[in-house]
Coordinates of C-alpha atoms and ligand atoms in Angstrom, one line a residue:
X1 CA -0.2 0.2 0.1
X2 CA 1.0 3.4 -0.9
X3 CA 1.0 6.3 1.9
X4 CA 0.5 8.2 -0.9
X5 CA -3.3 7.3 -0.7
X6 CA -4.1 8.9 2.3
X7 CA -2.3 11.9 1.4
X8 CA -3.3 15.0 0.2
X9 CA -1.8 18.2 -1.6
X10 CA -2.1 21.8 -1.4
X11 CA -1.2 23.6 -4.0
X12 CA 0.7 26.8 -4.2
X13 CA 1.3 29.8 -6.7
X14 CA 4.1 31.4 -5.3
X15 CA 3.8 34.5 -7.3
X16 CA 0.3 35.3 -5.4
X17 CA 0.3 33.3 -2.1
X18 CA 2.0 35.9 -0.4
X19 CA 4.8 38.6 -0.5
X20 CA 7.0 38.8 2.7
X21 CA 8.7 42.0 0.8
X22 CA 6.5 44.2 -0.8
X23 CA 7.4 44.3 -4.5
X24 CA 4.0 43.2 -4.8
X25 CA 4.9 39.1 -6.1
X26 CA 4.8 36.3 -3.4
X27 CA 7.7 35.0 -2.1
X28 CA 9.8 31.7 -0.5
X29 CA 9.8 33.7 2.5
X30 CA 6.0 34.5 2.2
X31 CA 5.3 30.9 2.5
X32 CA 7.7 29.9 5.1
X33 CA 5.5 32.4 7.2
X34 CA 2.0 30.4 6.1
X35 CA 3.3 27.0 7.0
X36 CA 1.7 27.0 10.3
X37 CA -1.9 28.1 8.4
X38 CA -1.1 24.8 6.1
X39 CA -0.6 22.5 8.0
X40 CA -3.3 23.5 10.7
X41 CA -5.5 22.9 7.6
X42 CA -4.3 19.4 7.3
X43 CA -2.3 18.5 4.5
X44 CA 0.5 16.5 3.9
X45 CA 2.2 17.9 0.5
X46 CA 3.0 21.3 -1.2
X47 CA 3.3 22.2 -4.6
X48 CA 5.0 24.9 -5.7
X49 CA 5.0 26.0 -9.1
X50 CA 8.3 27.1 -10.4
X51 CA 10.1 29.5 -8.9
X52 CA 13.3 29.1 -10.5
X53 CA 14.8 31.4 -13.0
X54 CA 12.8 32.5 -15.8
X55 CA 11.4 35.6 -17.7
X56 CA 8.2 35.5 -16.9
X57 CA 6.8 35.2 -20.2
X58 CA 4.5 32.0 -19.3
X59 CA 5.2 32.9 -15.3
X60 CA 7.8 30.8 -14.5
X61 CA 6.8 27.7 -17.0
X62 CA 9.2 29.1 -19.3
X63 CA 12.5 28.7 -17.6
X64 CA 16.4 30.3 -17.9
X65 CA 17.7 28.2 -15.0
X66 CA 16.5 24.6 -13.5
X67 CA 18.4 25.0 -10.5
X68 CA 18.6 28.5 -9.1
X69 CA 15.9 30.0 -8.4
X70 CA 14.8 33.3 -9.1
X71 CA 15.5 36.5 -7.6
X72 CA 11.9 37.7 -8.1
X73 CA 11.2 34.4 -4.8
X74 CA 14.2 35.0 -2.8
X75 CA 17.3 32.3 -3.0
X76 CA 19.1 29.2 -2.0
X77 CA 19.5 29.7 1.5
X78 CA 15.3 30.7 1.8
X79 CA 14.9 27.3 0.1
X80 CA 16.2 26.1 2.4
X81 CA 14.5 27.0 4.9
X82 CA 11.2 26.3 4.0
X83 CA 12.5 23.0 3.6
X84 CA 14.1 23.2 6.8
X85 CA 10.7 24.9 8.3
X86 CA 8.5 22.0 6.6
X87 CA 10.4 19.0 8.2
X88 CA 9.8 20.4 11.0
X89 CA 5.3 20.2 9.9
X90 CA 5.8 17.5 9.3
X91 CA 5.3 19.1 5.5
X92 CA 7.1 18.0 2.4
X93 CA 7.8 19.5 -0.9
X94 CA 6.7 18.8 -4.5
X95 CA 8.3 20.4 -7.1
X96 CA 6.4 21.2 -10.7
X97 CA 9.5 20.5 -13.3
X98 CA 9.0 22.1 -16.8
X99 CA 10.8 19.7 -18.7
X100 CA 9.2 19.6 -22.2
X101 CA 11.0 23.1 -22.8
X102 CA 13.3 25.4 -21.6
X103 CA 13.2 29.5 -22.6
X104 CA 14.5 30.4 -25.1
X105 CA 16.9 32.8 -22.5
X106 CA 17.9 29.4 -21.2
X107 CA 21.6 29.2 -21.7
X108 CA 21.4 26.3 -23.7
X109 CA 18.9 27.6 -26.6
X110 CA 21.5 30.5 -26.0
X111 CA 24.5 28.7 -27.4
X112 CA 22.8 26.9 -29.4
X113 CA 21.4 30.4 -31.0
X114 CA 25.4 30.8 -31.7
X115 CA 26.0 28.0 -33.8
X116 CA 26.7 25.4 -30.9
X117 CA 25.6 22.2 -32.8
X118 CA 26.2 20.3 -29.4
X119 CA 23.0 22.5 -27.6
X120 CA 21.5 22.7 -31.4
X121 CA 20.5 19.2 -30.3
X122 CA 18.9 19.7 -27.6
X123 CA 16.5 21.3 -29.6
X124 CA 13.7 20.4 -32.1
X125 CA 15.2 22.5 -35.3
X126 CA 14.1 22.0 -38.8
X127 CA 14.0 23.4 -42.4
X128 CA 10.5 24.5 -43.4
X129 CA 9.0 23.0 -46.7
X130 CA 10.0 23.3 -50.2
X131 CA 7.7 26.2 -50.5
X132 CA 8.8 27.8 -47.5
X133 CA 6.2 27.2 -45.1
X134 CA 6.5 25.7 -41.6
X135 CA 7.6 22.4 -41.5
X136 CA 4.8 20.9 -39.9
X137 CA 1.5 22.7 -39.8
X138 CA 1.3 22.0 -36.3
X139 CA -0.4 24.7 -33.8
X140 CA 1.0 26.2 -30.5
X141 CA -1.7 25.5 -28.1
X142 CA -1.3 28.8 -26.9
X143 CA -2.2 29.9 -30.5
X144 CA -0.8 30.2 -33.9
X145 CA 1.6 28.2 -35.7
X146 CA 3.8 25.6 -33.0
X147 CA 7.3 27.0 -35.2
X148 CA 9.2 30.6 -35.4
X149 CA 12.6 31.0 -36.8
X150 CA 16.3 29.9 -34.9
X151 CA 17.4 33.0 -35.8
X152 CA 18.9 33.3 -39.6
X153 CA 19.9 30.1 -40.0
X154 CA 16.6 29.5 -42.1
X155 CA 15.6 26.9 -39.4
X156 CA 13.1 26.6 -37.4
X157 CA 11.9 26.0 -33.5
X158 CA 9.8 23.7 -32.3
X159 CA 7.4 25.5 -30.1
X160 CA 4.4 23.3 -28.9
X161 CA 3.7 26.6 -25.8
X162 CA 4.9 30.2 -26.4
X163 CA 7.0 31.4 -28.6
X164 CA 9.4 32.2 -25.9
X165 CA 9.0 28.2 -24.9
X166 CA 11.3 26.1 -26.9
X167 CA 10.8 22.0 -27.1
X168 CA 13.6 20.0 -25.8
X169 CA 15.0 17.3 -28.1
X170 CA 14.7 14.0 -25.3
X171 CA 15.5 11.7 -28.2
X172 CA 18.6 13.0 -27.8
X173 CA 20.6 11.3 -24.8
X174 CA 22.4 14.4 -24.0
X175 CA 19.0 16.1 -23.3
X176 CA 18.0 13.0 -20.8
X177 CA 21.0 12.8 -18.7
X178 CA 20.8 17.3 -18.0
X179 CA 17.1 17.2 -17.2
X180 CA 17.7 13.9 -14.7
X181 CA 20.4 15.9 -13.3
X182 CA 18.0 18.3 -12.2
X183 CA 16.0 15.8 -10.6
X184 CA 18.7 14.7 -8.7
X185 CA 19.7 18.0 -8.0
X186 CA 15.8 18.8 -6.4
X187 CA 16.3 15.6 -4.5
X188 CA 19.0 16.0 -2.9
X189 CA 18.0 19.4 -1.2
X190 CA 15.0 17.3 0.1
X191 CA 12.6 17.1 -2.0
X192 CA 10.1 15.0 -1.6
X193 CA 7.4 14.8 -4.8
X194 CA 7.6 16.1 -8.3
X195 CA 4.6 17.5 -10.7
X196 CA 5.6 17.0 -14.1
X197 CA 4.6 19.4 -16.3
X198 CA 3.1 19.0 -19.9
X199 CA 5.5 15.2 -19.5
X200 CA 3.0 13.2 -21.6
X201 CA 4.5 15.6 -25.4
X202 CA 7.9 15.2 -24.2
X203 CA 8.0 11.9 -27.1
X204 CA 8.3 13.8 -30.4
X205 CA 9.0 11.4 -33.8
X206 CA 12.0 11.5 -35.5
X207 CA 10.2 12.3 -38.5
X208 CA 7.6 15.1 -38.0
X209 CA 4.8 15.1 -40.0
X210 CA 1.5 17.6 -41.1
X211 CA -1.4 16.9 -39.4
X212 CA -4.4 15.7 -40.3
X213 CA -6.9 17.9 -38.6
X214 CA -4.5 20.9 -38.6
X215 CA -3.2 20.9 -35.4
X216 CA -1.3 18.1 -34.0
X217 CA -1.8 17.0 -30.7
X218 CA -2.0 13.1 -31.9
X219 CA 1.5 13.6 -33.5
X220 CA 3.1 13.9 -30.2
X221 CA 0.2 13.5 -27.1
X222 CA 1.3 9.8 -25.5
X223 CA 3.9 8.4 -28.3
X224 CA 5.0 5.0 -26.3
X225 CA 8.4 6.6 -26.7
X226 CA 7.0 9.2 -24.0
X227 CA 6.6 6.3 -21.5
X228 CA 10.1 4.4 -22.4
X229 CA 11.8 8.6 -21.3
X230 CA 9.6 8.9 -17.8
X231 CA 10.2 5.3 -17.0
X232 CA 14.3 5.9 -17.8
X233 CA 13.2 8.9 -15.8
X234 CA 11.8 7.2 -12.5
X235 CA 15.4 4.7 -12.9
X236 CA 17.7 7.2 -12.7
X237 CA 16.4 9.2 -10.9
X238 CA 13.1 9.6 -8.2
X239 CA 12.5 6.0 -8.6
X240 CA 16.3 5.6 -6.4
X241 CA 14.4 6.5 -3.3
X242 CA 11.3 5.2 -1.6
X243 CA 8.3 7.5 -1.0
X244 CA 8.6 10.1 -3.6
X245 CA 5.7 10.9 -4.6
X246 CA 5.0 12.1 -8.9
X247 CA 2.6 13.2 -11.0
X248 CA 2.3 14.2 -15.0
X249 CA 0.3 16.7 -15.8
X250 CA -1.2 15.4 -19.1
X251 CA -2.6 16.9 -22.0
X252 CA -5.3 15.4 -23.8
X253 CA -4.6 11.7 -22.5
X254 CA -6.4 8.8 -22.8
X255 CA -7.3 6.2 -19.5
X256 CA -5.2 3.7 -21.1
X257 CA -2.2 6.3 -21.1
X258 CA -3.3 7.3 -17.7
X259 CA -2.9 3.5 -16.3
X260 CA 0.0 2.7 -17.9
X261 CA 1.8 5.9 -16.4
X262 CA 0.5 5.9 -12.8
X263 CA 0.8 1.5 -12.6
X264 CA 2.5 0.4 -10.3
X265 CA 4.2 -1.9 -12.2
X266 CA 5.8 -0.1 -15.2
X267 CA 7.9 2.5 -12.3
X268 CA 7.0 5.7 -14.1
X269 CA 4.7 8.2 -12.4
X270 CA 2.8 7.7 -8.9
X271 CA -0.3 9.4 -10.1
X272 CA -1.2 11.5 -13.2
X273 CA -3.8 14.1 -14.0
X274 CA -5.9 14.3 -16.7
X275 CA -8.0 16.9 -17.4
X276 CA -11.3 16.0 -20.1
X277 CA -13.4 16.9 -17.0
X278 CA -12.7 20.6 -17.3
X279 CA -14.1 20.9 -20.9
X280 CA -17.2 20.5 -20.2
X281 CA -18.2 23.7 -20.3
X282 CA -16.2 24.2 -24.1
X283 CA -18.5 24.6 -26.7
X284 CA -17.2 21.9 -29.6
X285 CA -14.6 21.6 -28.0
X286 CA -13.0 24.9 -27.6
X287 CA -12.0 26.5 -24.8
X288 CA -12.7 30.0 -26.1
X289 CA -16.3 30.0 -25.4
X290 CA -19.3 30.7 -23.5
X291 CA -21.3 27.7 -22.6
X292 CA -23.7 26.2 -19.0
X293 CA -21.3 23.3 -18.1
X294 CA -22.6 19.8 -19.3
X295 CA -23.2 17.8 -16.2
X296 CA -23.7 14.7 -17.8
X297 CA -20.7 14.8 -19.3
X298 CA -18.6 15.6 -16.1
X299 CA -19.9 13.0 -14.1
X300 CA -19.5 10.4 -17.2
X301 CA -15.9 11.1 -17.5
X302 CA -15.3 11.7 -13.7
X303 CA -17.2 8.1 -13.8
X304 CA -14.7 6.5 -16.4
X305 CA -12.2 7.6 -14.9
X306 CA -13.0 6.0 -11.4
X307 CA -14.0 3.0 -13.2
X308 CA -11.0 3.0 -16.0
X309 CA -8.1 3.6 -13.5
X310 CA -9.3 1.5 -10.7
X311 CA -9.6 -2.0 -13.0
X312 CA -6.0 -0.7 -14.6
X313 CA -5.0 0.0 -10.4
X314 CA -4.0 3.6 -11.9
X315 CA -3.6 5.7 -10.2
X316 CA -5.8 9.6 -10.3
X317 CA -5.1 13.2 -9.2
X318 CA -8.8 14.4 -7.4
X319 CA -9.4 18.1 -8.5
X320 CA -10.9 20.5 -9.3
X321 CA -8.8 23.9 -9.6
X322 CA -5.0 24.2 -10.3
X323 CA -3.6 27.3 -11.5
X324 CA -4.5 27.3 -15.4
X325 CA -7.9 26.4 -14.2
X326 CA -10.7 29.5 -13.6
X327 CA -12.4 28.4 -9.7
X328 CA -14.4 25.8 -9.4
X329 CA -16.9 27.1 -7.4
X330 CA -17.9 29.8 -10.4
X331 CA -17.8 27.1 -12.7
X332 CA -20.1 24.5 -11.6
X333 CA -21.0 26.0 -8.3
X334 CA -22.8 29.0 -6.9
X335 CA -21.2 31.5 -5.6
X336 CA -23.5 34.3 -5.2
X337 CA -26.8 31.9 -3.9
X338 CA -25.2 28.6 -1.9
X339 CA -22.1 30.0 -1.6
X340 CA -20.9 27.8 1.5
X341 CA -22.8 24.8 0.3
X342 CA -21.2 24.5 -3.2
X343 CA -17.7 25.0 -1.9
X344 CA -18.6 22.0 0.1
X345 CA -19.8 20.3 -2.3
X346 CA -17.0 20.5 -4.7
X347 CA -14.9 19.5 -2.0
X348 CA -17.0 16.3 -0.9
X349 CA -17.2 15.2 -4.2
X350 CA -13.2 14.6 -5.1
X351 CA -12.4 13.9 -1.3
X352 CA -14.4 10.9 -1.1
X353 CA -12.9 9.5 -5.1
X354 CA -10.4 7.1 -5.4
X355 CA -7.3 9.2 -6.2
X356 CA -5.3 11.8 -4.1
X357 CA -6.7 14.7 -3.9
X358 CA -5.5 18.6 -4.5
X359 CA -6.2 21.9 -2.9
X360 CA -5.3 24.8 -4.5
X361 CA -4.9 27.7 -2.6
X362 CA -7.7 29.8 -2.0
X363 CA -10.4 26.6 -2.3
X364 CA -11.0 25.9 1.1
X365 CA -12.1 29.6 1.5
X366 CA -14.2 29.1 -1.6
X367 CA -12.7 31.7 -3.7
X368 CA -14.0 32.9 -6.8
X369 CA -13.6 34.2 -10.3
X370 CA -12.4 38.2 -10.1
X371 CA -14.7 39.6 -12.8
X372 CA -12.2 41.1 -14.5
X373 CA -13.6 43.4 -17.0
X374 CA -10.6 45.2 -19.0
X375 CA -7.7 43.2 -20.7
X376 CA -5.6 45.2 -19.3
X377 CA -6.6 43.2 -16.0
X378 CA -5.6 40.4 -17.6
X379 CA -1.6 39.2 -17.5
X380 CA -1.1 35.7 -19.3
X381 CA -0.1 35.3 -22.5
X382 CA -2.8 33.4 -23.6
X383 CA -5.5 35.2 -22.4
X384 CA -4.2 37.8 -23.9
X385 CA -3.9 35.3 -27.7
X386 CA -7.0 34.7 -27.1
X387 CA -8.3 37.9 -27.2
X388 CA -6.3 38.4 -30.2
X389 CA -7.7 35.3 -31.8
X390 CA -11.2 36.5 -30.8
X391 CA -11.1 39.9 -32.2
X392 CA -9.9 38.2 -35.1
X393 CA -13.0 35.4 -35.7
X394 CA -15.1 39.2 -35.9
X395 CA -16.3 39.3 -32.0
X396 CA -16.9 42.9 -29.9
X397 CA -14.7 43.6 -27.0
X398 CA -18.0 43.0 -24.6
X399 CA -18.4 39.5 -26.6
X400 CA -14.6 38.3 -25.9
X401 CA -14.8 39.6 -22.2
X402 CA -17.8 37.5 -21.5
X403 CA -15.5 34.6 -22.6
X404 CA -12.5 35.8 -21.0
X405 CA -14.2 36.2 -17.6
X406 CA -15.0 33.0 -17.2
X407 CA -12.3 31.2 -19.4
X408 CA -9.0 33.0 -18.6
X409 CA -6.2 31.4 -16.1
X410 CA -6.1 34.5 -14.1
X411 CA -9.3 33.5 -12.6
X412 CA -7.3 31.6 -10.4
X413 CA -3.7 33.7 -9.9
X414 CA -5.6 36.5 -8.3
X415 CA -3.9 36.9 -4.8
X416 CA -4.5 34.7 -2.0
X417 CA -7.1 36.6 0.2
X418 CA -5.7 36.9 3.8
X419 CA -7.2 39.4 5.6
X420 CA -10.0 42.4 4.5
X421 CA -6.8 45.2 4.7
X422 CA -5.4 46.8 2.0
X423 CA -4.3 44.0 -0.8
X424 CA -6.6 41.0 1.0
X425 CA -2.9 41.9 3.6
X426 CA -1.2 39.6 0.0
X427 CA 1.3 42.8 0.1
X428 CA 2.2 45.7 1.5
X429 CA 2.8 47.2 -2.1
X430 CA 1.5 47.5 -5.5
X431 CA 0.1 43.1 -6.2
X432 CA 1.7 42.4 -9.4
X433 CA -2.4 41.6 -10.5
X434 CA -5.5 42.8 -8.8
X435 CA -6.9 41.4 -6.1
X436 CA -10.2 40.3 -6.4
X437 CA -13.2 42.5 -5.0
X438 CA -15.2 40.2 -2.9
X439 CA -12.2 39.5 -0.5
X440 CA -14.0 41.9 2.2
X441 CA -16.0 38.7 2.2
X442 CA -14.2 36.2 1.3
X443 CA -10.5 35.5 3.6
X444 CA -8.3 33.4 5.9
X445 CA -9.2 36.0 9.0
X446 CA -12.8 35.8 8.7
X447 CA -13.1 32.3 7.1
X448 CA -11.3 31.0 10.7
X449 CA -13.5 33.3 12.7
X450 CA -16.9 32.9 11.2
X451 CA -16.5 30.9 8.3
X452 CA -17.3 27.0 7.5
X453 CA -15.3 25.8 4.6
X454 CA -12.4 25.5 6.0
X455 CA -12.9 23.3 8.6
X456 CA -15.1 21.3 6.5
X457 CA -11.9 20.7 3.8
X458 CA -9.8 20.1 7.4
X459 CA -12.6 16.7 8.7
X460 CA -12.4 15.8 5.0
X461 CA -8.6 16.0 4.5
X462 CA -8.2 13.6 8.4
X463 CA -11.0 11.4 6.9
X464 CA -9.0 10.1 4.8
X465 CA -6.5 9.2 7.3
X466 CA -8.5 7.9 9.5
X467 CA -10.7 6.1 7.0
X468 CA -9.5 2.8 4.7
X469 CA -12.3 2.5 2.4
X470 CA -11.6 6.3 1.1
X471 CA -7.8 6.4 0.7
X472 CA -8.3 2.7 -0.9
X473 CA -11.8 1.3 -1.4
X474 CA -13.8 0.6 -4.8
X475 CA -15.0 2.7 -6.5
X476 CA -18.9 2.0 -8.2
X477 CA -20.7 4.6 -9.5
X478 CA -24.7 4.6 -9.3
X479 CA -27.6 6.9 -10.6
X480 CA -25.5 7.1 -13.1
X481 CA -28.5 8.5 -15.3
X482 CA -29.9 11.0 -12.5
X483 CA -30.1 14.3 -14.1
X484 CA -28.8 16.5 -11.5
X485 CA -26.9 13.8 -8.6
X486 CA -23.5 12.6 -9.2
X487 CA -23.3 9.2 -7.0
X488 CA -20.5 6.9 -6.3
X489 CA -20.0 4.2 -3.8
X490 CA -16.5 3.1 -2.3
X491 CA -16.0 -0.2 -0.9
X492 CA -13.2 -1.7 1.2
X493 CA -13.8 -5.7 2.9
X494 CA -16.9 -5.2 2.8
X495 CA -17.6 -1.9 3.5
X496 CA -18.9 1.2 2.3
X497 CA -19.3 4.6 1.7
X498 CA -22.3 6.0 -0.1
X499 CA -21.8 9.4 -1.0
X500 CA -24.3 11.8 -3.9
X501 CA -23.7 14.9 -4.5
X502 CA -26.8 17.6 -6.2
X503 CA -25.1 19.4 -8.4
X504 CA -28.3 22.3 -8.6
X505 CA -30.4 24.8 -6.6
X506 CA -33.8 23.6 -7.0
X507 CA -34.2 20.7 -4.8
X508 CA -34.5 17.3 -6.1
X509 CA -36.5 14.1 -5.0
X510 CA -34.3 10.7 -5.5
X511 CA -35.3 6.9 -4.9
X512 CA -32.2 4.9 -3.4
X513 CA -31.5 2.1 -4.3
X514 CA -32.7 -0.9 -2.6
X515 CA -28.9 -2.5 -2.3
X516 CA -28.2 0.4 0.5
X517 CA -32.1 -0.2 2.0
X518 CA -30.7 -3.5 3.5
X519 CA -28.1 -2.4 5.5
X520 CA -27.4 -0.3 8.7
X521 CA -25.6 2.7 7.7
X522 CA -25.0 6.5 9.6
X523 CA -23.8 9.8 8.5
X524 CA -20.8 10.4 7.6
X525 CA -19.6 13.9 6.5
X526 CA -22.1 16.7 4.3
X527 CA -23.1 20.1 3.8
X528 CA -27.4 20.2 5.6
X529 CA -28.3 18.6 8.5
X530 CA -27.8 14.9 9.9
X531 CA -29.2 12.7 7.8
X532 CA -30.8 9.3 7.8
X533 CA -30.7 7.0 4.8
X534 CA -34.2 5.7 3.7
X535 CA -35.7 4.7 0.3
X536 CA -37.2 8.6 -1.5
X537 CA -34.5 11.3 -0.3
X538 CA -34.7 14.8 -0.4
X539 CA -31.7 16.7 -1.6
X540 CA -31.5 20.6 -0.7
X541 CA -29.3 23.3 -3.2
X542 CA -26.0 21.3 -4.1
X543 CA -26.2 18.9 -1.1
X544 CA -23.7 16.4 -0.9
X545 CA -24.0 14.2 2.1
X546 CA -22.1 10.3 2.1
X547 CA -23.3 7.1 4.0
X548 CA -20.8 5.0 5.6
X549 CA -22.1 0.7 6.0
X550 CA -20.2 -0.9 8.2
X551 CA -18.8 -4.4 7.0
X552 CA -21.4 -7.8 8.3
X553 CA -18.8 -9.5 10.5
X554 CA -17.8 -5.8 12.4
X555 CA -21.7 -6.4 12.6
X556 CA -21.9 -10.1 14.4
X557 CA -18.5 -9.4 16.3
Ligands
LIG1 C1 1.3 23.5 -18.2 C2 1.3 24.3 -17.0 C3 1.2 25.7 -17.2 C4 2.2 26.7 -18.8 C5 2.3 25.1 -19.7 C6 3.6 25.2 -20.2 O1 0.0 23.2 -18.9 O2 0.5 23.9 -15.8 O3 0.7 27.0 -16.8 O4 1.6 27.4 -19.4 O5 2.3 24.3 -19.0 O6 4.8 24.7 -19.9

């Protein structure tokens, strides 16, 4: 049994967590200051987004030096202090490794530009086609072509993300050695976990060809060689130590691949992030569109991944929020009319599933999208690219802003709300991005005094550690045709745990399947009044409830 089944991860977006020196940007010392708060929440692991040297074109995902701390965030001494403090509080640090690409300001790319063959071989450089067009028709995930001119050499370099993020050529063994050294460097510093950024796109084919769909994803995503590279990284780095927890960010992956990446027999990673359940409000698969979420699709996807990964002995990372996603409460809940109920509904639905839950900073307070009105209030490169593209498609500024307000990654990147003081107590200076206007109502100080969301998260985190059925139980979906309730049962050594989550504001009555009515049950946790399980149950707005059934043997004994 792996212990990461019982753990809960808290994600810190360092730029927006806590600023200790008044420059408007969060930093490592700010994180150190808040360790007691995180320890109190009861989480085990802190995933910190990249704080390495970076021109910050993509907020640190464009790395110019993998083994130095960006002065924006502090120093190596600060990092060592952070490790020491976390050890004291029995917390572990998980670092974000962005190994698919480097910043074009990285020394490797710079030396490549200067003509050093060794470093040119670190990147994916190709000649344009005979007609002068790009080497392939692939599209960058941040918009536009995935190729850019490599100085005046006549060649082009591949960038699946921003033009400032050049893809590394993992087929080159020297590249693999370099990136494995990076992982080992941080292991030696005492890091106990890694989140590998877009790790399922590292395996490009030797010969790159045009994509029939004009996009290219399938030609570089989840290639068999990506599994080989990840396995090799496991063997040469974190796999040499026991208990290092790893998670791969898997872009557009499949359950089959998710199993291969995370089944312990394969010796690749501990678990995977998949994103299909967060695309249920994309109109015809297009992110930059506006549409209410499709609940039936959401529950089908959650269910398919739970069942599929369980069957193949894979392991899911469980999450609604991260630094690339709008705030889930604004998306799937109702922060205006059912604030506490919908925050808790989302928490419980995820935390009682099979997998390892992740809490994104501020989620434990019910932080919402900031609803910024002006494009100038947004900093994210992807958002600005989308603005231009939507403008080119003929949308009016107001129409574009309606979409951006819902979809921008900056929705989750606004500063953490600590108090009701200026800038929500995040900084004494000018924050790098505006603070959401509702911080006087939603902040840590107020939540700790009179709120109930933080304590609900705390309880869910503790339950996972106390109850093997939550950490280890099997999963089965129930009431799959119900139009507003997501129901599932966890099963472990004769025990059962039935979870019912109602995703809408109108009350609804549901018939409980017979199999649960013949056994004695007790109410375990929920966001409403304590309940008794009966043949017909009424669920109120955003109500969630969980019932526990003891194993028969225990009852007899
Ligand atoms: C991942 C990160 C995202 C970043 C991208 C490119 O998706 O989560 O923030 O922009 O990779 O590194």
